[in-house]
Short mmCIF file of C-alpha atoms (C1' of nucleotides) in Angstrom, two decimals:
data_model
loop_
_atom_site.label_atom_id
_atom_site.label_comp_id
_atom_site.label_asym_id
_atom_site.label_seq_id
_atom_site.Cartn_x
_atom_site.Cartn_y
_atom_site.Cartn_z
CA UNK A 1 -15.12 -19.57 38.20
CA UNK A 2 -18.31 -18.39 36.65
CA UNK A 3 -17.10 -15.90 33.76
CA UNK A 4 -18.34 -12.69 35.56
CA UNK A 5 -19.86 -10.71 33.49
CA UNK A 6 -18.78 -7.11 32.92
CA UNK A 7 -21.81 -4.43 33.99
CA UNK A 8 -23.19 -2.71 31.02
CA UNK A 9 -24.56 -3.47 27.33
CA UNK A 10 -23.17 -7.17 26.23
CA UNK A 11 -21.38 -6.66 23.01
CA UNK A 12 -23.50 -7.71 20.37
CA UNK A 13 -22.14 -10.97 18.72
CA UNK A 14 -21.58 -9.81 15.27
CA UNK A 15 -17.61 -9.97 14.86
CA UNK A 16 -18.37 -13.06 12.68
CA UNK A 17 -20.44 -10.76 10.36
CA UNK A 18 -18.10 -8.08 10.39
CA UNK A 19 -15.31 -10.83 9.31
CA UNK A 20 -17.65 -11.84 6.68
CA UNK A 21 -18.61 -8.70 5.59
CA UNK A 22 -14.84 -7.61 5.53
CA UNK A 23 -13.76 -9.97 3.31
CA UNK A 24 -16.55 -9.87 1.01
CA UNK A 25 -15.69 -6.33 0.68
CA UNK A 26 -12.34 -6.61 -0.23
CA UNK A 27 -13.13 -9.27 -2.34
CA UNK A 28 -15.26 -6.49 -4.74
CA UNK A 29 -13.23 -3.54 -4.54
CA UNK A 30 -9.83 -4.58 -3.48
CA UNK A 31 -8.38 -3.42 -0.24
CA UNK A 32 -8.06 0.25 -0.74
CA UNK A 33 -11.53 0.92 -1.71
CA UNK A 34 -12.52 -1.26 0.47
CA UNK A 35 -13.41 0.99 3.42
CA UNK A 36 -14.42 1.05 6.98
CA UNK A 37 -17.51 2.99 6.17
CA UNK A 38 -18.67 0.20 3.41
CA UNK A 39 -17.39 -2.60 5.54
CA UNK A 40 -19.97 -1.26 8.18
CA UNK A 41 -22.60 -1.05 5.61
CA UNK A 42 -22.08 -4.42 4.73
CA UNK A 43 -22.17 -5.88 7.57
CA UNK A 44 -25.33 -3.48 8.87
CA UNK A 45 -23.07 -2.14 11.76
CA UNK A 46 -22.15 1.62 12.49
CA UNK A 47 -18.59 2.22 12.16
CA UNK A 48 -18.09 3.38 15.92
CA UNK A 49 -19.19 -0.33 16.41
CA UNK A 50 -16.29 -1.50 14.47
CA UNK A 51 -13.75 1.40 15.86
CA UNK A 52 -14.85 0.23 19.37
CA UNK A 53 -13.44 -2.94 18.66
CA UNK A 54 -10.59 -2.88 16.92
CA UNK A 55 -8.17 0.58 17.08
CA UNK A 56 -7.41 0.37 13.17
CA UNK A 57 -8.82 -1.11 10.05
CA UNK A 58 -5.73 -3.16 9.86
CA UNK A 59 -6.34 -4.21 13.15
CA UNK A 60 -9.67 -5.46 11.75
CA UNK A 61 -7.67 -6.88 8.84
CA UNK A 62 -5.79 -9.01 11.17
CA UNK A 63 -8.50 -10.76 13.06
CA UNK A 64 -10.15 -11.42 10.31
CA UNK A 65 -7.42 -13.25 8.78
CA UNK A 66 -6.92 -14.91 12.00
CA UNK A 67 -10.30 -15.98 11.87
CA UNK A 68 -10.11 -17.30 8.21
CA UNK A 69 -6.77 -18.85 8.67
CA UNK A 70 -7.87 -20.68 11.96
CA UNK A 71 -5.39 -23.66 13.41
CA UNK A 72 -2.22 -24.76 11.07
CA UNK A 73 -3.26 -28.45 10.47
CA UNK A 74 -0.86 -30.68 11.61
CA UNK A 75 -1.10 -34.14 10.08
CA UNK A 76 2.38 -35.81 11.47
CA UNK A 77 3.88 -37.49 9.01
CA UNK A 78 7.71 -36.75 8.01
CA UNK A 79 9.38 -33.06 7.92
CA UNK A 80 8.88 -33.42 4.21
CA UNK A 81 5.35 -34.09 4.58
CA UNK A 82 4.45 -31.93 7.27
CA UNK A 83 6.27 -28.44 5.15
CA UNK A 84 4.22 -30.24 2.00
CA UNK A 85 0.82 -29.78 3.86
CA UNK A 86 1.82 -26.18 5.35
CA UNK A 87 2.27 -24.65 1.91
CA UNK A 88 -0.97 -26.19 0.44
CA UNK A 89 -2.42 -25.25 3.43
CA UNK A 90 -1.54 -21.66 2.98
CA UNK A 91 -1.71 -21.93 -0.52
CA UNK A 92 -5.80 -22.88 -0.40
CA UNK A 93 -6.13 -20.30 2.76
CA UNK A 94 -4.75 -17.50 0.69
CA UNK A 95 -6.95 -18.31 -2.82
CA UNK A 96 -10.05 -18.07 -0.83
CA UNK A 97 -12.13 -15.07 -1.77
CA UNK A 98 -10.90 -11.65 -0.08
CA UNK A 99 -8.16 -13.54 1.87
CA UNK A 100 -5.34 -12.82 -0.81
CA UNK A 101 -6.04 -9.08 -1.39
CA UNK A 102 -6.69 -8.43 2.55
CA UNK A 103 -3.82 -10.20 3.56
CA UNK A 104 -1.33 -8.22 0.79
CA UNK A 105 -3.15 -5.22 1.99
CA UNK A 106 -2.67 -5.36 5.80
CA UNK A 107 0.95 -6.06 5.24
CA UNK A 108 1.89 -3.53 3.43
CA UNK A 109 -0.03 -0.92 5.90
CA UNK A 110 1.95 -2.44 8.27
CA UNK A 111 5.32 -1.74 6.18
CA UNK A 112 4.75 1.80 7.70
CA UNK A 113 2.88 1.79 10.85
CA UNK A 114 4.96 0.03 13.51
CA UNK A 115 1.75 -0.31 15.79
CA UNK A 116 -0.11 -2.39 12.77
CA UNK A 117 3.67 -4.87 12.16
CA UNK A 118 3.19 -5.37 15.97
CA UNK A 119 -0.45 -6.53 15.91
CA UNK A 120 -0.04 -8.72 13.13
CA UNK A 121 3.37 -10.28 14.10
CA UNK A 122 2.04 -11.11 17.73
CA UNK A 123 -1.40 -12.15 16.26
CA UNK A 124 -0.72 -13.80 12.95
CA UNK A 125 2.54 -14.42 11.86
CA UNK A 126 4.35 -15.69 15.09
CA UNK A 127 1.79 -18.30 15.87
CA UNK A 128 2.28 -19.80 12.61
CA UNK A 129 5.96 -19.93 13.02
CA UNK A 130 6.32 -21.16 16.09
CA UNK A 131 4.39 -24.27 15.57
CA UNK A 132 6.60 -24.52 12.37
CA UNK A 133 9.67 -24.16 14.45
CA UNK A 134 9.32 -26.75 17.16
CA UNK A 135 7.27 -29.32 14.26
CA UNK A 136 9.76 -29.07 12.28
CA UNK A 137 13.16 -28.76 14.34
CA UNK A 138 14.63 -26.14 12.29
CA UNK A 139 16.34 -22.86 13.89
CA UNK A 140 14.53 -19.86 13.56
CA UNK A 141 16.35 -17.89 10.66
CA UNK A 142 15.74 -21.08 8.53
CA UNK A 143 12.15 -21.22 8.96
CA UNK A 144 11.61 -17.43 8.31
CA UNK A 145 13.38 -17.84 5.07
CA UNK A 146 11.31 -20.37 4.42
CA UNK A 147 7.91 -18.31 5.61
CA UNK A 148 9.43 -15.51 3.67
CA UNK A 149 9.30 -17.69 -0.01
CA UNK A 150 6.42 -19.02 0.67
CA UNK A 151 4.33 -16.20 1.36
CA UNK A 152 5.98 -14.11 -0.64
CA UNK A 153 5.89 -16.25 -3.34
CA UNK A 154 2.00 -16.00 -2.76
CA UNK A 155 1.66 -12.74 -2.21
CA UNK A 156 3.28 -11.45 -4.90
CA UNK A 157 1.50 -13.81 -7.22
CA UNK A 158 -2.33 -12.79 -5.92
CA UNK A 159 -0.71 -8.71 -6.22
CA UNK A 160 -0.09 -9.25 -9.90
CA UNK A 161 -2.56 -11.12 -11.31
CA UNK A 162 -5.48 -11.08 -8.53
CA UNK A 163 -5.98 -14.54 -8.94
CA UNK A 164 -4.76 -17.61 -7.03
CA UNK A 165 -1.92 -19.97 -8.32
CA UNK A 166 -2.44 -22.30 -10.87
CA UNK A 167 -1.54 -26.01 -9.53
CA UNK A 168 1.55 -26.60 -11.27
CA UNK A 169 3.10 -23.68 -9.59
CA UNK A 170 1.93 -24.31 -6.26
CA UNK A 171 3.35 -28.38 -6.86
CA UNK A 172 6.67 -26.40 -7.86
CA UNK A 173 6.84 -24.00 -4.49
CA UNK A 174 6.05 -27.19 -2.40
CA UNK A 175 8.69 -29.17 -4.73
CA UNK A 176 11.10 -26.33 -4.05
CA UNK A 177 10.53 -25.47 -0.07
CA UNK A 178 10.58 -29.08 0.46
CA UNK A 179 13.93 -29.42 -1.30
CA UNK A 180 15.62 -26.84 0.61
CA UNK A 181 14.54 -28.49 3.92
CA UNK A 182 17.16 -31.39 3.56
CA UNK B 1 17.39 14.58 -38.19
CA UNK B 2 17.87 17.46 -35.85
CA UNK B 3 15.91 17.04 -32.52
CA UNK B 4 13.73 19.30 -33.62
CA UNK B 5 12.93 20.83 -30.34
CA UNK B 6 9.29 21.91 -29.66
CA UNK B 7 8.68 25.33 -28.94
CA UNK B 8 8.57 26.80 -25.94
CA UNK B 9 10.33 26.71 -22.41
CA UNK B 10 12.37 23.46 -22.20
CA UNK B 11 12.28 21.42 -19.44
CA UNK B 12 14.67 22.40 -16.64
CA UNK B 13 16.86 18.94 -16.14
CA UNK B 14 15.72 17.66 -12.89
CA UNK B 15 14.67 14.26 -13.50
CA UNK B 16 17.92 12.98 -11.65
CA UNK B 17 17.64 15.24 -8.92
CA UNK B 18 13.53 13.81 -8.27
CA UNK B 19 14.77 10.93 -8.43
CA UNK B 20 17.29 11.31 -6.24
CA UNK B 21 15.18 13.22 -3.57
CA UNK B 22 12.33 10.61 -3.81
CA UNK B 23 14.98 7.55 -2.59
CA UNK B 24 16.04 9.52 -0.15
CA UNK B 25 12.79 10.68 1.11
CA UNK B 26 11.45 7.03 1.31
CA UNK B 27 14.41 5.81 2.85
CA UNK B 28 14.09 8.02 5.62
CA UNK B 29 10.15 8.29 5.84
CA UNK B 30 8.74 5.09 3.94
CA UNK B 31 6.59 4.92 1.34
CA UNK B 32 3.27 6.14 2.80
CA UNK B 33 4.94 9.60 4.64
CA UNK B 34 6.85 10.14 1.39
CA UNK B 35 4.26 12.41 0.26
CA UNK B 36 4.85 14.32 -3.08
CA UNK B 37 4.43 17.57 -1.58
CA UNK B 38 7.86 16.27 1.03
CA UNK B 39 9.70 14.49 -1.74
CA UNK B 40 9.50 17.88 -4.06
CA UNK B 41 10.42 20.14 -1.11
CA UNK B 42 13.36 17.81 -0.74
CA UNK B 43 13.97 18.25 -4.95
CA UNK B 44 14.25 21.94 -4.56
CA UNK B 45 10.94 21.40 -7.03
CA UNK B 46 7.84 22.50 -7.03
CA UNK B 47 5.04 19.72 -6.99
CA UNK B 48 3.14 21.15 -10.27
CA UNK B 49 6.70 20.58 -11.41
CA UNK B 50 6.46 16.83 -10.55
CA UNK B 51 2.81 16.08 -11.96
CA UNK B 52 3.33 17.88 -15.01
CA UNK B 53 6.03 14.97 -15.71
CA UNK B 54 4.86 12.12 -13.77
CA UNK B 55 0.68 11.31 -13.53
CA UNK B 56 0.91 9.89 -10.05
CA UNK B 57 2.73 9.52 -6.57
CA UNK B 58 2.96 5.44 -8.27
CA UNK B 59 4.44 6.57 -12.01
CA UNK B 60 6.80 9.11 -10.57
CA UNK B 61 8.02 5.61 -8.84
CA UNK B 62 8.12 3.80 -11.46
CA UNK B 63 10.26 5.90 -13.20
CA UNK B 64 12.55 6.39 -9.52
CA UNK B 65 13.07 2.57 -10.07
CA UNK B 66 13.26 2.12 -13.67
CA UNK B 67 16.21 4.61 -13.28
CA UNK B 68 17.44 2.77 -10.07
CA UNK B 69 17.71 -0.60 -11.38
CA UNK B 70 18.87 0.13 -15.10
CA UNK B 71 19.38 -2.76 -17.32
CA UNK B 72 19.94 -6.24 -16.79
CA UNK B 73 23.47 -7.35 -16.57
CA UNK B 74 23.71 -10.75 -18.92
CA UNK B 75 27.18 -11.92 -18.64
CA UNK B 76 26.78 -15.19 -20.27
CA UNK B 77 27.51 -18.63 -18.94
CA UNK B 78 25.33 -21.07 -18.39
CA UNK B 79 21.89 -21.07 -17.80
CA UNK B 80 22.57 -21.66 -13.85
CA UNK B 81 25.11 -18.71 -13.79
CA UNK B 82 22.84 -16.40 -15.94
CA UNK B 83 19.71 -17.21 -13.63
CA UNK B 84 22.56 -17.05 -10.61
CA UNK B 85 23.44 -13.67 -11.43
CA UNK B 86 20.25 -12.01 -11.94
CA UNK B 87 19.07 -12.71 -8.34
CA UNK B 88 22.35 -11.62 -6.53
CA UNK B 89 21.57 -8.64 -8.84
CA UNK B 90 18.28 -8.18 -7.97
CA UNK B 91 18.78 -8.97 -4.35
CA UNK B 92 21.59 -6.26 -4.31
CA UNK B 93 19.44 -3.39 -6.32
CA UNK B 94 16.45 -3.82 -4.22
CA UNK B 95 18.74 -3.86 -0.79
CA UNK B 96 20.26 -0.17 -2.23
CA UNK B 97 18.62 3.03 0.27
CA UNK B 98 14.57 2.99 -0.89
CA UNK B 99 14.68 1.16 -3.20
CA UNK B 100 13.12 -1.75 -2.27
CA UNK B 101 10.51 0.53 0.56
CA UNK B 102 9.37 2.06 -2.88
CA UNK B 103 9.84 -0.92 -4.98
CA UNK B 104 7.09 -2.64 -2.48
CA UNK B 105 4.83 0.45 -2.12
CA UNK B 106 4.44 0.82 -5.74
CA UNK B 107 4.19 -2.72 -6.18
CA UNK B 108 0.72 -2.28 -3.69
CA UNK B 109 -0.78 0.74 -4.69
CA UNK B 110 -0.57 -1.05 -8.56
CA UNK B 111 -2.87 -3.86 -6.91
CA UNK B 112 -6.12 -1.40 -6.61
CA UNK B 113 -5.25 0.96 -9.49
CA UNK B 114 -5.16 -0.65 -12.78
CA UNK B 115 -3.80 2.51 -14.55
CA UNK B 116 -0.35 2.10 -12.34
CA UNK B 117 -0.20 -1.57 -12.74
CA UNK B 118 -0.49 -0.87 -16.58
CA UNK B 119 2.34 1.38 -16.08
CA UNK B 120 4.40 -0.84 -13.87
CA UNK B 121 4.30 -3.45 -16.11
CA UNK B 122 4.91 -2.06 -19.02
CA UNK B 123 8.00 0.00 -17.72
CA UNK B 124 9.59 -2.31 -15.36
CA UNK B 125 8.44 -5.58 -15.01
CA UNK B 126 8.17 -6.59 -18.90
CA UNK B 127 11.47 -5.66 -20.22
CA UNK B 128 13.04 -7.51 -16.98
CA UNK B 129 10.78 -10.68 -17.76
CA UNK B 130 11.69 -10.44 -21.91
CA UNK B 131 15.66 -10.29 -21.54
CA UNK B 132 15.64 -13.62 -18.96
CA UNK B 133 12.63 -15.69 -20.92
CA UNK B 134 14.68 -15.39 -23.99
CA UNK B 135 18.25 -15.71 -23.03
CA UNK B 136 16.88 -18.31 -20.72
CA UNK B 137 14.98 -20.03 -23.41
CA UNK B 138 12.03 -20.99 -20.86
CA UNK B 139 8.43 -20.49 -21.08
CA UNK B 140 7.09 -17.15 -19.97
CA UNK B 141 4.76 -19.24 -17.37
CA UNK B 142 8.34 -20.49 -15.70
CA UNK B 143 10.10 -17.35 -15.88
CA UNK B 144 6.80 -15.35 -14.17
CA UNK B 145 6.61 -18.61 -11.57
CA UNK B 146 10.80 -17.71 -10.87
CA UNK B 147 10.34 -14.25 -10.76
CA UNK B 148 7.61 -14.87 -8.22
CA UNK B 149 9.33 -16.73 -6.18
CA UNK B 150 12.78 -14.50 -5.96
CA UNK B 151 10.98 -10.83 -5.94
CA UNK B 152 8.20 -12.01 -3.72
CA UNK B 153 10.68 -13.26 -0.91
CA UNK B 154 12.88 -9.91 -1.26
CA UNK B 155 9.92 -7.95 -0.93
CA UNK B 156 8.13 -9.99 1.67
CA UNK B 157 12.09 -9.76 3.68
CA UNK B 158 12.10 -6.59 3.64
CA UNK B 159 8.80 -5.13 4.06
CA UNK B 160 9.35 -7.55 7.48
CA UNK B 161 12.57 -6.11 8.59
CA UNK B 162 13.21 -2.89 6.57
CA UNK B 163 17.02 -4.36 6.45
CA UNK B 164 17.99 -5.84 3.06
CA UNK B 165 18.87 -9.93 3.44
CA UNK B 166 21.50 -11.70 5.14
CA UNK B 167 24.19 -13.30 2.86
CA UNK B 168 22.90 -16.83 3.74
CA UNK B 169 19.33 -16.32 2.85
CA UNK B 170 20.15 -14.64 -0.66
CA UNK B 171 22.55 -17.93 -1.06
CA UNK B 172 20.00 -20.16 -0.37
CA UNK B 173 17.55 -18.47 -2.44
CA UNK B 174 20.04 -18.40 -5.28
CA UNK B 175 20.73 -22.20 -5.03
CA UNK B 176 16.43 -22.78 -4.76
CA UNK B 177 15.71 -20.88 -8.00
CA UNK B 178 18.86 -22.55 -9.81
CA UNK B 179 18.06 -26.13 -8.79
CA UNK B 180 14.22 -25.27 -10.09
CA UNK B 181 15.91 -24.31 -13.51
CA UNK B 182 17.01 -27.58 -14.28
"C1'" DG C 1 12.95 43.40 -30.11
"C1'" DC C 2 8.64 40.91 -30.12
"C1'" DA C 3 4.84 37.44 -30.43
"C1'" DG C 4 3.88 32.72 -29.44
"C1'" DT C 5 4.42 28.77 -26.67
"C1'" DT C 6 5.58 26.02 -22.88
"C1'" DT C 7 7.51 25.32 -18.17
"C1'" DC C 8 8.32 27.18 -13.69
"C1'" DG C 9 7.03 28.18 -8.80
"C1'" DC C 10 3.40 29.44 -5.92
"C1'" DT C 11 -0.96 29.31 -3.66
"C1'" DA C 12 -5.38 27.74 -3.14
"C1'" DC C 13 -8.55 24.33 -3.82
"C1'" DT C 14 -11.27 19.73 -4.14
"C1'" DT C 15 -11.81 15.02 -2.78
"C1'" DC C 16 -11.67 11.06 -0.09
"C1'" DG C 17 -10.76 8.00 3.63
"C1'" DA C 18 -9.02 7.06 8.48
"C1'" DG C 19 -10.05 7.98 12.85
"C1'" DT C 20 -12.53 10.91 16.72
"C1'" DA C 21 -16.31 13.15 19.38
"C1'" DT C 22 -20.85 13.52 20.93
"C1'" DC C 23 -25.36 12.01 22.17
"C1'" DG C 24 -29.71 9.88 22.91
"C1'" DA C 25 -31.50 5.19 22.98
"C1'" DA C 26 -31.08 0.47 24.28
"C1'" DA C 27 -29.52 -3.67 26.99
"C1'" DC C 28 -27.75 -5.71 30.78
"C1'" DC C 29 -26.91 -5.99 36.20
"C1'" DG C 30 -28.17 -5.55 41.11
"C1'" DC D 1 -34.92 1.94 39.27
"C1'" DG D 2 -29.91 3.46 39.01
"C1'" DG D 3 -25.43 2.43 37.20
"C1'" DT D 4 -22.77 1.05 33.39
"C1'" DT D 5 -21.67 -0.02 28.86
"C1'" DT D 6 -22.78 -0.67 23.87
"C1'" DC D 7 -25.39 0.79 19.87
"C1'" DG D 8 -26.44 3.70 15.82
"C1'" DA D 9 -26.28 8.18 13.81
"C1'" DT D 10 -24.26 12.35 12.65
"C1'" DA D 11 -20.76 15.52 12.41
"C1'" DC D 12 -16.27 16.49 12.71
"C1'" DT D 13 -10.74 16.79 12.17
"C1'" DC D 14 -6.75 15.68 9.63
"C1'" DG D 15 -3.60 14.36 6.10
"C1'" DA D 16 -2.41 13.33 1.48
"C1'" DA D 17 -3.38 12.85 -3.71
"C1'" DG D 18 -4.31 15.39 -7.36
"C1'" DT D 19 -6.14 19.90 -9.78
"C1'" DA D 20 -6.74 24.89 -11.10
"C1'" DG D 21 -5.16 29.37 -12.02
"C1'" DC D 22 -1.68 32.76 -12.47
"C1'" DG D 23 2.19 35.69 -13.26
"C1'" DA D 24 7.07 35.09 -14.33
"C1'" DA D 25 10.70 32.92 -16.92
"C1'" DA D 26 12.93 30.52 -20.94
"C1'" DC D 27 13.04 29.21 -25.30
"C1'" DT D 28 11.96 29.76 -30.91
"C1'" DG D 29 11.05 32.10 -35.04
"C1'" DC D 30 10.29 36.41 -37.28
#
DNA sequence: GCAGTTTCGCTACTTCGAGTATCGAAACCG
DNA sequence: CGGTTTCGATACTCGAAGTAGCGAAACTGC
């Protein structure tokens, strides 16, 4: 059961820095400008490295989200509690530096690229629901509603004024998404 | 108080018919294949035509939606019915044939291009914002929070499934942003 | 009619970024 | 050492936004 390694070069382990570098990009110039060629740069990698290992830059987009998202935390507790701590969760995840603007970015690439919705359905966005969905014992259409004000909600917020909420308004989408769970 | 018309060659009058070619031509290509050089092939126009009028791909959809959406119906009643009636208004505009593929590309390309988010604002977003903080008599940091909330999850709806929202889930997002208003 | 001005369509161009191709060098295995 | 794969570097294709230049057309005022 030894992992059997392939023949050849190793990959070199820099998909970390890449991540990093990614997001730090998008972070100073916003997600147009922020470019495979500078993301390379950044992160002191050619771009055929970065080509080899993801097909698209919103491919790259996507794992690095993945990365930065990591695991929904799951702290029991009721429904009420449970939705409460998603949407802070995703609230803090999504104010982070880069996270907002590369997140906004990917999705609306994906708007028009059918290849990119797939990747970041399968690899993002149906993880996250899922675990919603059985945790919280809701049918499907009511938790993508739900997914759909939230991160909306977000999304639109970090579009128009590049910056994250303020707390009162995050307090009133968890008020609100919490309310409409009953 | 005659018009006083400037000299030279008046402008031929085929703002409508632009505007009319560009919905089409993003309802049946999306945002990003709607190129200008398509979208004035498809106005019989030619695309010197379209720049000369409009400074970008993103002001030229501005105006497209401006023109779209036209003004805000206010048919009094209560606060609750006002607020009630501007998202099943909304939610109905932004469902009409690319309308809400361009209202979401626009809204993206403003995010890196300060010039277009100037223009967005200032042409669409603003007057909306103005009519429903004053007849609503809230503070502008509600109104932008509600406004938020109800374009963000039509735009994150439809950007996910290209189809405009099911009768339930515009409902339930009516009875969300209503209960919030009290 | 004619001079002045502006718009029209057309064609050609520049610019920039995503993604591809090629190639010699380097890193691993047996 | 031979086979295989990755690495960095450079050069390339392609598509779309936006620009430039031009002759023709449409209007005004004289």
């Amino acid at each position: 059961m030894a992992p059997d390694r392939p023949p050849g070069r190793p990959r070199s382990s820099v998909d970390a820095t890449v991540f990093a570098a990614t997001l730090r990009t998008v972070d100073e110039l916003g997600y147009t400008h922020a470019t495979v060629d500078r993301i390379a740069a950044a992160a002191g990698v050619a771009k055929t490295t970065i080509y080899r290992r993801w097909p698209s830059k919103g491919a790259l987009m996507t794992a690095c989200l993945v990365d930065a998202f990591g695991p929904l935390p799951l702290a029991g507790g009721s429904r009420a509690e449970i939705m409460s701590a998603a949407v802070r969760w995703g609230a803090a995840k999504i104010s982070e530096p880069g996270v907002g603007a590369a997140f906004a970015g990917v999705f609306t690439d994906a708007i028009n690229d059918p290849a990119l919705r797939e990747i970041l359905s399968t690899q993002l966005q149906d993880p996250y629901r899922l675990v919603l969905q059985e945790t919280l014992d809701e049918p499907e259409q009511r938790v993508l509603f739900l997914i759909d004000v939230v991160i909306g909600t977000l999304l639109h917020r970090m579009g128009m004024t590049g910056e994250p909420m303020i707390d009162a308004d995050v307090d009133a989408l968890v008020e609100m998404v919490v309310r409409a769970l009953r």
